[in-house]
Every structure is written in structure tokens, then in C-alpha cells.
């Protein structure tokens, strides 16, 4: 008897489908340099997947900053980030990314974006892949950001698929935490010290094997 329950694959955007993780890093680094805040690539690793506000608070590491300053700094970093998207185009999808989404569709899965970014619609548009997705949940969709499960649960709701029938593909530790908290299957993309707690892990997007994941035999 074939399994007829709808299944879904929810894709993180930054770091899974495109490498805007680097542009987010450069935006924060520029702000940190301008404000003489200590920051580097290693510190940036902890920001992956976090919302804009949580990223800034992590960068500040307990330094007290009033709300208007926080708002101004978030706005400035976002300006740097959006400026850096000016030349983005379809060639900026990570290798294997479009093929992976198409593979999920071919396997009969519904597909959604589950991104913390409020800029997700712009990025999807620039990459020319917005039409590939049945639903988009992003930084504008929910209050509580990753590692809370809310964003992925919202994607599942939009798709009409039960959480237990969703697979999440994520590059961030906080995103894997969010997927597991949502009761979904977590696929980590990246090194074991970052996403080794996922149910499955692959080094790069191009390596993700949905055949293995959807069969349900974690390695
Ligand atoms: P924005 P993802 C996340 O996107 C990024 O990984 C993270 O670095 C960024 O701070 C966050 O989006 C918010 O982005 O400032 O554009 O709203 O990885 O969840 O697709
Ligand atoms: Mg990401």
C-alpha cells in the first residue's frame, strides 16, 4: 500500500540555497568595525540563522545599548546587506540548490522556504526561483525566530502538511534546533561541529541525498 500522506521539504535560504551567509557576515563586520566592536568570522558562526535583532545582541555580547541605537545599527547593517545584493542573479544559487528543490518536487513533496530573513522575498526574486516554492515562511511570518520551532511550523501550516511529515534542510545550528523542536526531520548542511546534531548531515547542498532522507534511515 503506497504512503499517500503529503510530505514536504522546507528549505532554509541563506547558507543552503545561496551563500548570502557571507554577505550577512560582511554587513555585520562593517558595522562592528565602524563602532569598534570586537567581531570576526569565528564570532559570526554563532549568528548563522539568527534573526537580525538576535544577531546584533549576540554581537554585542552583553554590552548595554539603548533601543534607538539598536534600531539604527540594525537598519545600517541591513542597508549594507541589501546593497550587497544589487548584483545578485540566478548564478548565485549554490551548486545543486535548484536541482535539490526540483528533486523534492519530483519525489512528490511540497516545498517551502523557512528563512529567518526579512529579505527572503528579494533574494528569491533575484535568484529567479520564487516560483519553485508552494509557500514562503520568513522573518516577516512569525514573532519568535529560530531556534524556536514557529517558523517551520508556519511553513508546514501553509503547506497543509503535518510537522512529522516535514524534512528541513538547514545550515545553522539554531535552524537544526528549530527543526527538531518542531518534530521534523532535520538535515544539516555543513560541518559536524555546526550541524552534527541533525538527523542527517551532508557537507554541501550539492551532496544532499533526498532519496536516503525520505527513506528514513539516518546514518
Ligand atoms: P535579515 P536563513 C538568516 O537567514 C541568516 O542566516 C542570518 O544570518 C540573518 O541574520 C537572518 O536570516 C535575518 O536576516 O536581516 O535579512 O532579516 O539562514 O534563516 O535563511
Ligand atoms: Mg541559513
Tab-separated table of N, CA, C and O in Angstrom, residues 39-125:
chain	number	residue	atom	x	y	z
A	39	UNK	N	34.710	41.672	16.666
A	39	UNK	CA	33.926	40.726	15.864
A	39	UNK	C	34.853	40.132	14.823
A	39	UNK	O	35.778	40.801	14.344
A	40	UNK	N	34.637	38.892	14.479
A	40	UNK	CA	35.403	38.262	13.398
A	40	UNK	C	34.604	37.093	12.841
A	40	UNK	O	33.475	36.835	13.279
A	41	UNK	N	35.194	36.405	11.865
A	41	UNK	CA	34.493	35.293	11.209
A	41	UNK	C	34.067	34.216	12.193
A	41	UNK	O	32.996	33.626	12.068
A	42	UNK	N	34.953	33.957	13.160
A	42	UNK	CA	34.648	32.897	14.127
A	42	UNK	C	33.407	33.290	14.939
A	42	UNK	O	32.493	32.471	15.140
A	43	UNK	N	33.363	34.559	15.375
A	43	UNK	CA	32.201	35.029	16.145
A	43	UNK	C	30.944	34.989	15.282
A	43	UNK	O	29.839	34.710	15.765
A	44	UNK	N	31.117	35.225	13.986
A	44	UNK	CA	29.970	35.237	13.074
A	44	UNK	C	29.290	33.873	12.971
A	44	UNK	O	28.092	33.783	12.724
A	45	UNK	N	30.052	32.799	13.159
A	45	UNK	CA	29.472	31.453	13.045
A	45	UNK	C	28.269	31.283	13.967
A	45	UNK	O	27.308	30.611	13.621
A	46	UNK	N	28.348	31.926	15.144
A	46	UNK	CA	27.253	31.794	16.120
A	46	UNK	C	25.999	32.543	15.678
A	46	UNK	O	24.920	32.347	16.237
A	47	UNK	N	26.119	33.416	14.669
A	47	UNK	CA	24.971	34.231	14.228
A	47	UNK	C	24.148	33.551	13.139
A	47	UNK	O	23.038	33.992	12.844
A	48	UNK	N	24.710	32.525	12.506
A	48	UNK	CA	24.001	31.861	11.412
A	48	UNK	C	22.566	31.531	11.802
A	48	UNK	O	22.333	30.912	12.834
A	49	UNK	N	21.626	31.930	10.968
A	49	UNK	CA	20.233	31.556	11.183
A	49	UNK	C	19.499	32.427	12.187
A	49	UNK	O	18.279	32.388	12.257
A	50	UNK	N	20.238	33.214	13.002
A	50	UNK	CA	19.567	34.051	13.998
A	50	UNK	C	18.907	35.251	13.319
A	50	UNK	O	19.379	35.730	12.286
A	51	UNK	N	17.858	35.761	13.933
A	51	UNK	CA	17.193	36.952	13.401
A	51	UNK	C	18.154	38.139	13.474
A	51	UNK	O	19.190	38.089	14.149
A	52	UNK	N	17.778	39.211	12.802
A	52	UNK	CA	18.615	40.411	12.782
A	52	UNK	C	18.877	40.909	14.208
A	52	UNK	O	20.009	41.192	14.589
A	53	UNK	N	17.810	41.000	15.014
A	53	UNK	CA	17.954	41.516	16.382
A	53	UNK	C	18.808	40.575	17.237
A	53	UNK	O	19.713	41.015	17.952
A	54	UNK	N	18.507	39.267	17.156
A	54	UNK	CA	19.288	38.310	17.955
A	54	UNK	C	20.757	38.326	17.534
A	54	UNK	O	21.649	38.144	18.357
A	55	UNK	N	20.996	38.527	16.232
A	55	UNK	CA	22.375	38.592	15.747
A	55	UNK	C	23.102	39.773	16.379
A	55	UNK	O	24.239	39.645	16.847
A	56	UNK	N	22.440	40.937	16.389
A	56	UNK	CA	23.088	42.123	16.950
A	56	UNK	C	23.326	41.946	18.451
A	56	UNK	O	24.394	42.291	18.969
A	57	UNK	N	22.344	41.384	19.153
A	57	UNK	CA	22.517	41.183	20.596
A	57	UNK	C	23.674	40.229	20.862
A	57	UNK	O	24.474	40.447	21.779
A	58	UNK	N	23.797	39.179	20.022
A	58	UNK	CA	24.913	38.236	20.196
A	58	UNK	C	26.233	38.937	19.915
A	58	UNK	O	27.228	38.739	20.624
A	59	UNK	N	26.239	39.768	18.871
A	59	UNK	CA	27.461	40.510	18.523
A	59	UNK	C	27.875	41.438	19.680
A	59	UNK	O	29.056	41.587	19.982
A	60	UNK	N	26.890	42.045	20.329
A	60	UNK	CA	27.179	42.970	21.428
A	60	UNK	C	27.686	42.247	22.667
A	60	UNK	O	28.363	42.853	23.512
A	61	UNK	N	27.344	40.967	22.775
A	61	UNK	CA	27.875	40.152	23.870
A	61	UNK	C	27.657	40.766	25.250
A	61	UNK	O	28.581	40.802	26.052
A	62	UNK	N	26.465	41.278	25.499
A	62	UNK	CA	26.161	41.797	26.837
A	62	UNK	C	26.386	43.299	27.006
A	62	UNK	O	26.005	43.870	28.025
A	63	UNK	N	27.023	43.957	26.001
A	63	UNK	CA	27.176	45.426	26.103
A	63	UNK	C	25.795	46.076	26.099
A	63	UNK	O	24.948	45.693	25.308
A	64	UNK	N	25.615	47.057	26.962
A	64	UNK	CA	24.315	47.735	27.061
A	64	UNK	C	24.202	48.805	25.976
A	64	UNK	O	25.073	49.677	25.876
A	65	UNK	N	23.140	48.700	25.169
A	65	UNK	CA	22.904	49.694	24.118
A	65	UNK	C	21.417	50.053	24.161
A	65	UNK	O	20.573	49.168	24.290
A	66	UNK	N	21.102	51.356	24.067
A	66	UNK	CA	19.674	51.710	24.153
A	66	UNK	C	18.931	51.341	22.852
A	66	UNK	O	19.553	51.116	21.815
A	67	UNK	N	17.598	51.289	22.958
A	67	UNK	CA	16.782	50.788	21.847
A	67	UNK	C	16.966	51.594	20.551
A	67	UNK	O	17.122	51.001	19.474
A	68	UNK	N	16.975	52.954	20.608
A	68	UNK	CA	17.169	53.695	19.352
A	68	UNK	C	18.496	53.358	18.678
A	68	UNK	O	18.572	53.277	17.448
A	69	UNK	N	19.539	53.140	19.461
A	69	UNK	CA	20.836	52.779	18.879
A	69	UNK	C	20.766	51.382	18.258
A	69	UNK	O	21.272	51.149	17.142
A	70	UNK	N	20.118	50.461	18.976
A	70	UNK	CA	19.938	49.105	18.418
A	70	UNK	C	19.243	49.182	17.063
A	70	UNK	O	19.679	48.554	16.090
A	71	UNK	N	18.155	49.937	17.030
A	71	UNK	CA	17.364	50.061	15.789
A	71	UNK	C	18.230	50.648	14.663
A	71	UNK	O	18.196	50.178	13.528
A	72	UNK	N	18.998	51.696	15.006
A	72	UNK	CA	19.824	52.362	13.991
A	72	UNK	C	20.903	51.407	13.469
A	72	UNK	O	21.185	51.376	12.264
A	73	UNK	N	21.493	50.625	14.357
A	73	UNK	CA	22.547	49.702	13.933
A	73	UNK	C	21.976	48.569	13.078
A	73	UNK	O	22.582	48.147	12.094
A	74	UNK	N	20.788	48.070	13.456
A	74	UNK	CA	20.156	47.008	12.638
A	74	UNK	C	19.834	47.558	11.249
A	74	UNK	O	20.037	46.885	10.238
A	75	UNK	N	19.356	48.794	11.230
A	75	UNK	CA	18.979	49.418	9.956
A	75	UNK	C	20.220	49.607	9.068
A	75	UNK	O	20.194	49.352	7.867
A	76	UNK	N	21.322	50.016	9.706
A	76	UNK	CA	22.544	50.260	8.932
A	76	UNK	C	23.106	48.954	8.373
A	76	UNK	O	23.466	48.861	7.209
A	77	UNK	N	23.163	47.931	9.233
A	77	UNK	CA	23.657	46.625	8.735
A	77	UNK	C	22.766	46.127	7.602
A	77	UNK	O	23.236	45.594	6.591
A	78	UNK	N	21.452	46.320	7.747
A	78	UNK	CA	20.553	45.836	6.691
A	78	UNK	C	20.779	46.596	5.394
A	78	UNK	O	20.703	46.027	4.306
A	79	UNK	N	21.098	47.882	5.510
A	79	UNK	CA	21.374	48.670	4.305
A	79	UNK	C	22.607	48.115	3.600
A	79	UNK	O	22.604	47.914	2.393
A	80	UNK	N	23.652	47.835	4.378
A	80	UNK	CA	24.861	47.253	3.781
A	80	UNK	C	24.529	45.923	3.102
A	80	UNK	O	24.992	45.624	2.007
A	81	UNK	N	23.709	45.120	3.786
A	81	UNK	CA	23.370	43.800	3.252
A	81	UNK	C	22.563	43.919	1.957
A	81	UNK	O	22.894	43.302	0.944
A	82	UNK	N	21.532	44.769	1.985
A	82	UNK	CA	20.688	44.913	0.786
A	82	UNK	C	21.496	45.488	-0.377
A	82	UNK	O	21.347	45.051	-1.524
A	83	UNK	N	22.397	46.445	-0.067
A	83	UNK	CA	23.269	46.991	-1.128
A	83	UNK	C	24.099	45.882	-1.762
A	83	UNK	O	24.313	45.853	-2.971
A	84	UNK	N	24.540	44.953	-0.931
A	84	UNK	CA	25.412	43.875	-1.436
A	84	UNK	C	24.646	42.891	-2.322
A	84	UNK	O	25.264	42.062	-2.988
A	85	UNK	N	23.309	42.984	-2.332
A	85	UNK	CA	22.507	42.087	-3.177
A	85	UNK	C	22.303	42.647	-4.586
A	85	UNK	O	21.735	41.969	-5.445
A	86	UNK	N	22.790	43.875	-4.804
A	86	UNK	CA	22.479	44.565	-6.069
A	86	UNK	C	22.810	43.730	-7.299
A	86	UNK	O	22.020	43.671	-8.240
A	87	UNK	N	23.960	43.080	-7.283
A	87	UNK	CA	24.384	42.323	-8.477
A	87	UNK	C	23.992	40.860	-8.422
A	87	UNK	O	24.456	40.063	-9.236
A	88	UNK	N	23.176	40.486	-7.451
A	88	UNK	CA	22.821	39.068	-7.324
A	88	UNK	C	21.941	38.615	-8.488
A	88	UNK	O	21.100	39.367	-8.974
A	89	UNK	N	22.158	37.384	-8.937
A	89	UNK	CA	21.349	36.842	-10.032
A	89	UNK	C	21.263	35.332	-9.921
A	89	UNK	O	21.768	34.741	-8.956
A	90	UNK	N	20.639	34.672	-10.893
A	90	UNK	CA	20.455	33.216	-10.844
A	90	UNK	C	21.757	32.431	-10.648
A	90	UNK	O	21.741	31.358	-10.057
A	91	UNK	N	22.875	32.997	-11.119
A	91	UNK	CA	24.153	32.273	-10.978
A	91	UNK	C	24.595	32.199	-9.515
A	91	UNK	O	25.534	31.463	-9.189
A	92	UNK	N	23.943	32.962	-8.628
A	92	UNK	CA	24.339	32.955	-7.225
A	92	UNK	C	23.630	31.888	-6.390
A	92	UNK	O	23.833	31.822	-5.173
A	93	UNK	N	22.806	31.071	-7.032
A	93	UNK	CA	22.283	29.901	-6.301
A	93	UNK	C	23.472	28.971	-6.069
A	93	UNK	O	24.353	28.851	-6.922
A	94	UNK	N	23.523	28.336	-4.901
A	94	UNK	CA	24.632	27.426	-4.614
A	94	UNK	C	24.570	26.222	-5.556
A	94	UNK	O	23.470	25.820	-5.990
A	95	UNK	N	25.717	25.626	-5.880
A	95	UNK	CA	25.707	24.454	-6.750
A	95	UNK	C	24.758	23.378	-6.209
A	95	UNK	O	24.783	23.067	-5.023
A	96	UNK	N	23.910	22.875	-7.078
A	96	UNK	CA	22.992	21.799	-6.697
A	96	UNK	C	21.712	22.270	-6.024
A	96	UNK	O	20.810	21.467	-5.778
A	97	UNK	N	21.600	23.575	-5.734
A	97	UNK	CA	20.448	24.053	-4.962
A	97	UNK	C	19.129	23.925	-5.742
A	97	UNK	O	18.150	23.361	-5.236
A	98	UNK	N	19.118	24.445	-6.959
A	98	UNK	CA	17.876	24.389	-7.749
A	98	UNK	C	17.521	22.923	-8.040
A	98	UNK	O	16.356	22.513	-7.934
A	99	UNK	N	18.541	22.129	-8.353
A	99	UNK	CA	18.309	20.700	-8.634
A	99	UNK	C	17.710	20.000	-7.413
A	99	UNK	O	16.853	19.116	-7.554
A	100	UNK	N	18.151	20.393	-6.220
A	100	UNK	CA	17.647	19.766	-4.995
A	100	UNK	C	16.162	20.079	-4.793
A	100	UNK	O	15.368	19.193	-4.448
A	101	UNK	N	15.786	21.325	-5.016
A	101	UNK	CA	14.375	21.699	-4.868
A	101	UNK	C	13.537	20.958	-5.931
A	101	UNK	O	12.465	20.418	-5.632
A	102	UNK	N	14.061	20.908	-7.147
A	102	UNK	CA	13.335	20.205	-8.215
A	102	UNK	C	13.227	18.715	-7.904
A	102	UNK	O	12.202	18.083	-8.176
A	103	UNK	N	14.267	18.151	-7.309
A	103	UNK	CA	14.246	16.735	-6.940
A	103	UNK	C	13.147	16.473	-5.902
A	103	UNK	O	12.423	15.477	-5.983
A	104	UNK	N	13.029	17.378	-4.923
A	104	UNK	CA	11.980	17.228	-3.900
A	104	UNK	C	10.608	17.223	-4.554
A	104	UNK	O	9.740	16.411	-4.218
A	105	UNK	N	10.421	18.119	-5.507
A	105	UNK	CA	9.128	18.202	-6.209
A	105	UNK	C	8.868	16.926	-7.001
A	105	UNK	O	7.756	16.390	-6.995
A	106	UNK	N	9.907	16.448	-7.693
A	106	UNK	CA	9.766	15.224	-8.490
A	106	UNK	C	9.373	14.037	-7.620
A	106	UNK	O	8.676	13.139	-8.059
A	107	UNK	N	9.839	14.050	-6.367
A	107	UNK	CA	9.526	12.963	-5.448
A	107	UNK	C	8.144	13.129	-4.823
A	107	UNK	O	7.774	12.415	-3.903
A	108	UNK	N	7.409	14.141	-5.269
A	108	UNK	CA	6.028	14.332	-4.825
A	108	UNK	C	5.896	15.154	-3.556
A	108	UNK	O	4.806	15.210	-2.964
A	109	UNK	N	6.986	15.777	-3.119
A	109	UNK	CA	6.928	16.586	-1.892
A	109	UNK	C	6.463	18.002	-2.211
A	109	UNK	O	6.772	18.540	-3.273
A	110	UNK	N	5.760	18.603	-1.262
A	110	UNK	CA	5.513	20.036	-1.335
A	110	UNK	C	6.781	20.725	-0.832
A	110	UNK	O	7.492	20.158	0.001
A	111	UNK	N	7.038	21.909	-1.329
A	111	UNK	CA	8.290	22.571	-0.945
A	111	UNK	C	8.028	23.991	-0.466
A	111	UNK	O	7.178	24.701	-1.018
A	112	UNK	N	8.760	24.374	0.577
A	112	UNK	CA	8.614	25.725	1.132
A	112	UNK	C	9.978	26.279	1.518
A	112	UNK	O	10.946	25.540	1.673
A	113	UNK	N	9.999	27.601	1.670
A	113	UNK	CA	11.144	28.289	2.260
A	113	UNK	C	10.847	28.502	3.743
A	113	UNK	O	9.726	28.874	4.113
A	114	UNK	N	11.849	28.260	4.589
A	114	UNK	CA	11.762	28.565	6.018
A	114	UNK	C	13.000	29.352	6.395
A	114	UNK	O	13.992	28.773	6.832
A	115	UNK	N	12.957	30.664	6.170
A	115	UNK	CA	14.140	31.514	6.369
A	115	UNK	C	13.882	32.567	7.436
A	115	UNK	O	12.816	33.179	7.452
A	116	UNK	N	14.860	32.801	8.291
A	116	UNK	CA	14.741	33.867	9.303
A	116	UNK	C	14.772	35.243	8.690
A	116	UNK	O	14.490	36.235	9.361
A	117	UNK	N	15.151	35.335	7.427
A	117	UNK	CA	15.419	36.645	6.835
A	117	UNK	C	14.160	37.385	6.387
A	117	UNK	O	13.306	36.825	5.705
A	118	UNK	N	14.113	38.662	6.746
A	118	UNK	CA	13.030	39.525	6.254
A	118	UNK	C	13.268	39.882	4.792
A	118	UNK	O	12.393	40.410	4.120
A	119	UNK	N	14.469	39.616	4.310
A	119	UNK	CA	14.807	39.899	2.908
A	119	UNK	C	14.611	38.689	2.003
A	119	UNK	O	14.988	38.751	0.819
A	120	UNK	N	14.048	37.604	2.526
A	120	UNK	CA	13.920	36.370	1.728
A	120	UNK	C	13.202	36.609	0.389
A	120	UNK	O	13.668	36.099	-0.648
A	121	UNK	N	12.095	37.390	0.358
A	121	UNK	CA	11.417	37.575	-0.937
A	121	UNK	C	12.320	38.235	-1.987
A	121	UNK	O	12.283	37.859	-3.159
A	122	UNK	N	13.151	39.207	-1.573
A	122	UNK	CA	14.061	39.872	-2.522
A	122	UNK	C	15.072	38.861	-3.049
A	122	UNK	O	15.348	38.807	-4.250
A	123	UNK	N	15.626	38.069	-2.138
A	123	UNK	CA	16.673	37.113	-2.528
A	123	UNK	C	16.091	36.053	-3.481
A	123	UNK	O	16.700	35.722	-4.506
A	124	UNK	N	14.900	35.552	-3.175
A	124	UNK	CA	14.270	34.544	-4.040
A	124	UNK	C	14.018	35.122	-5.432
A	124	UNK	O	14.220	34.457	-6.458
A	125	UNK	N	13.597	36.365	-5.437
A	125	UNK	CA	13.336	37.049	-6.700
A	125	UNK	C	14.610	37.190	-7.528
A	125	UNK	O	14.641	36.901	-8.720
